[in-house]
Amino acid sequence: MNEGGRVAVLGAGAFGTALAVALAANGPVGLWGRRIGWRGENPLLPGVTLPEAVTMTEALPAADTLLIAVPAQALGAFLTDHAAALDGRALVSCAKGIDLATGLSPARLLAEACPAATVAVLTGPSFAADIARGLPTALTLACADPSAGHRLQHQLSTPTLRLYRTTDVTGVELGGALKNVIAIAAGAAIGAGLGDSARAAIVTRGFAEMSRFAAARGAQPDTLTGLSGLGDLILTATSAQSRNFRFGQALGRGESFDPAVTVEGAATARAVARIAAAEGVEMPISALVAGLAEVRIDVKQAMELLLARPLKEE
Ligand SMILES: NC(=O)C1=CN([C@@H]2O[C@H](COP(=O)(O)OP(=O)(O)OC[C@H]3O[C@@H](n4cnc5c(N)ncnc54)[C@H](O)[C@@H]3O)[C@@H](O)[C@H]2O)C=CC1
Ligand SMILES: O=C(CO)COP(=O)(O)O
């Protein structure tokens, strides 16, 4: 149960709205946005009507559990404005990315800005439209504090949203951030007409580099094979519902892509490439996606560079 409106979602985009709709099954939920501009139906989620249990607000709610569904690259600015008001509460990061300005994950940004908060992460394979329509979804709730994680797992599970639990915050955050980068590469291969076999190669080798990067940063070995690594990679690299995949497809076709659409993998690829180069972790696909995002190379060059790499053991 949401225990009398003690849960609120901050960020009224597609994902924040979908989470609020799902959590309304447990009781009252606040949904905060800076300039909401819509009532009843979020244009990013056509056909989804907000349940009565969702209260929309432009004033930060007093709830003691806050789900933060602001994009990773906007989180720094969001915290500059609101960190003081958020500190001391349970803050559940829902963003999938690495901050380009600092190289930090969303949970690290939250923990540094709000030192007295309990920080957790909610992530895994889930399109906002699926969650909002009440389709069954399994996610991972990560919290370094096991008892807080247990409490949040129960507070945020609903009849259609099944939450698994872990203490490996680093691993689940990297799974969610890195799969977007690989999904862009998969989309680029499909967009360029390279075929499903090429996509399978990119997804598999992409997963190898995701796992390598996560291990180098202290993730537990098994975490990346869970919902928030392999699970979300499969979803995002194979579905045209994914904005990262569609962005890659547009690159592969040589088409433009609406800059207003949130594509977390583009900035995250640049952050990952920078960190990987500094720390000596081999991330060839992510480095090429960074090159695509910075328009230093095109998809044809990226594929030629991948295929020209030295032959090696799998
Ligand atoms: N849409 C989806 O299917 C899923 C999204 N996510 C993650 O959720 C995060 C948010 O994505 P979406 O909701 O889809 O993006 P979106 O583009 O639909 O919405 C982003 C929202 O954040 C708000 N925002 C931006 N900067 C802000 C700031 N400084 N202060 C307050 N609000 C600000 C925007 O006004 C907008 O309402 C991303 O990290 C994404 O990877 C995770 C799982 C599924
Ligand atoms: O994270 C997601 C699915 O789990 C949403 O993916 P996109 O941001 O690529 O649409």
Short mmCIF file of N, CA, C and O in Angstrom, two decimals, residues 122-125 131 135-141 153 156-165 227:
data_model
loop_
_atom_site.label_atom_id
_atom_site.label_comp_id
_atom_site.label_asym_id
_atom_site.label_seq_id
_atom_site.Cartn_x
_atom_site.Cartn_y
_atom_site.Cartn_z
N LEU A 122 15.44 1.88 -9.33
CA LEU A 122 14.41 1.01 -9.91
C LEU A 122 14.68 0.94 -11.42
O LEU A 122 14.66 1.97 -12.11
N THR A 123 14.94 -0.25 -11.92
CA THR A 123 15.35 -0.36 -13.32
C THR A 123 15.02 -1.75 -13.86
O THR A 123 14.65 -2.64 -13.11
N GLY A 124 15.16 -1.92 -15.17
CA GLY A 124 14.85 -3.21 -15.78
C GLY A 124 14.04 -3.03 -17.05
O GLY A 124 13.68 -1.90 -17.42
N PRO A 125 13.75 -4.13 -17.72
CA PRO A 125 13.08 -4.04 -19.03
C PRO A 125 11.63 -3.60 -18.90
O PRO A 125 10.81 -4.34 -18.36
N ILE A 131 3.89 -0.40 -19.04
CA ILE A 131 3.58 -0.24 -17.61
C ILE A 131 2.25 0.49 -17.45
O ILE A 131 1.40 0.10 -16.65
N LEU A 135 0.35 -3.85 -18.36
CA LEU A 135 0.90 -5.12 -18.83
C LEU A 135 1.93 -5.61 -17.81
O LEU A 135 2.58 -4.82 -17.14
N PRO A 136 2.09 -6.93 -17.67
CA PRO A 136 3.00 -7.45 -16.63
C PRO A 136 4.45 -7.06 -16.89
O PRO A 136 4.94 -7.18 -18.02
N THR A 137 5.11 -6.61 -15.85
CA THR A 137 6.49 -6.11 -15.98
C THR A 137 7.30 -6.54 -14.75
O THR A 137 6.79 -6.45 -13.63
N ALA A 138 8.53 -6.97 -14.98
CA ALA A 138 9.42 -7.30 -13.85
C ALA A 138 10.60 -6.34 -13.84
O ALA A 138 11.24 -6.12 -14.87
N LEU A 139 10.85 -5.74 -12.68
CA LEU A 139 11.93 -4.76 -12.54
C LEU A 139 12.82 -5.17 -11.36
O LEU A 139 12.47 -6.06 -10.59
N THR A 140 13.95 -4.47 -11.24
CA THR A 140 14.85 -4.71 -10.12
C THR A 140 14.91 -3.46 -9.25
O THR A 140 15.07 -2.35 -9.76
N LEU A 141 14.76 -3.67 -7.94
CA LEU A 141 14.90 -2.58 -6.98
C LEU A 141 16.24 -2.81 -6.28
O LEU A 141 16.43 -3.86 -5.64
N GLN A 153 10.87 -2.56 -1.93
CA GLN A 153 10.39 -3.61 -2.83
C GLN A 153 8.90 -3.86 -2.60
O GLN A 153 8.11 -3.97 -3.55
N LEU A 156 6.61 -0.70 -3.51
CA LEU A 156 6.48 -0.31 -4.92
C LEU A 156 6.06 -1.46 -5.84
O LEU A 156 5.90 -1.24 -7.04
N SER A 157 5.89 -2.65 -5.31
CA SER A 157 5.36 -3.74 -6.14
C SER A 157 3.85 -3.58 -6.25
O SER A 157 3.19 -3.13 -5.31
N THR A 158 3.31 -3.90 -7.39
CA THR A 158 1.86 -3.83 -7.60
C THR A 158 1.42 -5.15 -8.23
O THR A 158 2.27 -5.99 -8.59
N PRO A 159 0.13 -5.36 -8.42
CA PRO A 159 -0.29 -6.62 -9.05
C PRO A 159 0.32 -6.84 -10.44
O PRO A 159 0.44 -7.99 -10.88
N THR A 160 0.73 -5.78 -11.14
CA THR A 160 1.33 -5.98 -12.47
C THR A 160 2.83 -5.66 -12.52
O THR A 160 3.51 -6.00 -13.48
N LEU A 161 3.32 -4.98 -11.50
CA LEU A 161 4.73 -4.58 -11.46
C LEU A 161 5.42 -5.47 -10.43
O LEU A 161 5.23 -5.30 -9.22
N ARG A 162 6.22 -6.45 -10.89
CA ARG A 162 6.86 -7.39 -9.97
C ARG A 162 8.31 -6.97 -9.76
O ARG A 162 9.11 -6.97 -10.70
N LEU A 163 8.65 -6.63 -8.52
CA LEU A 163 10.00 -6.13 -8.25
C LEU A 163 10.87 -7.22 -7.61
O LEU A 163 10.48 -7.82 -6.60
N TYR A 164 12.03 -7.44 -8.20
CA TYR A 164 13.06 -8.26 -7.57
C TYR A 164 13.98 -7.31 -6.81
O TYR A 164 13.93 -6.09 -7.01
N ARG A 165 14.82 -7.86 -5.94
CA ARG A 165 15.61 -7.01 -5.04
C ARG A 165 17.08 -7.39 -5.10
O ARG A 165 17.42 -8.56 -5.26
N LEU A 227 17.68 -8.85 -14.91
CA LEU A 227 16.71 -8.01 -15.62
C LEU A 227 17.34 -6.74 -16.13
O LEU A 227 17.07 -6.28 -17.24
#
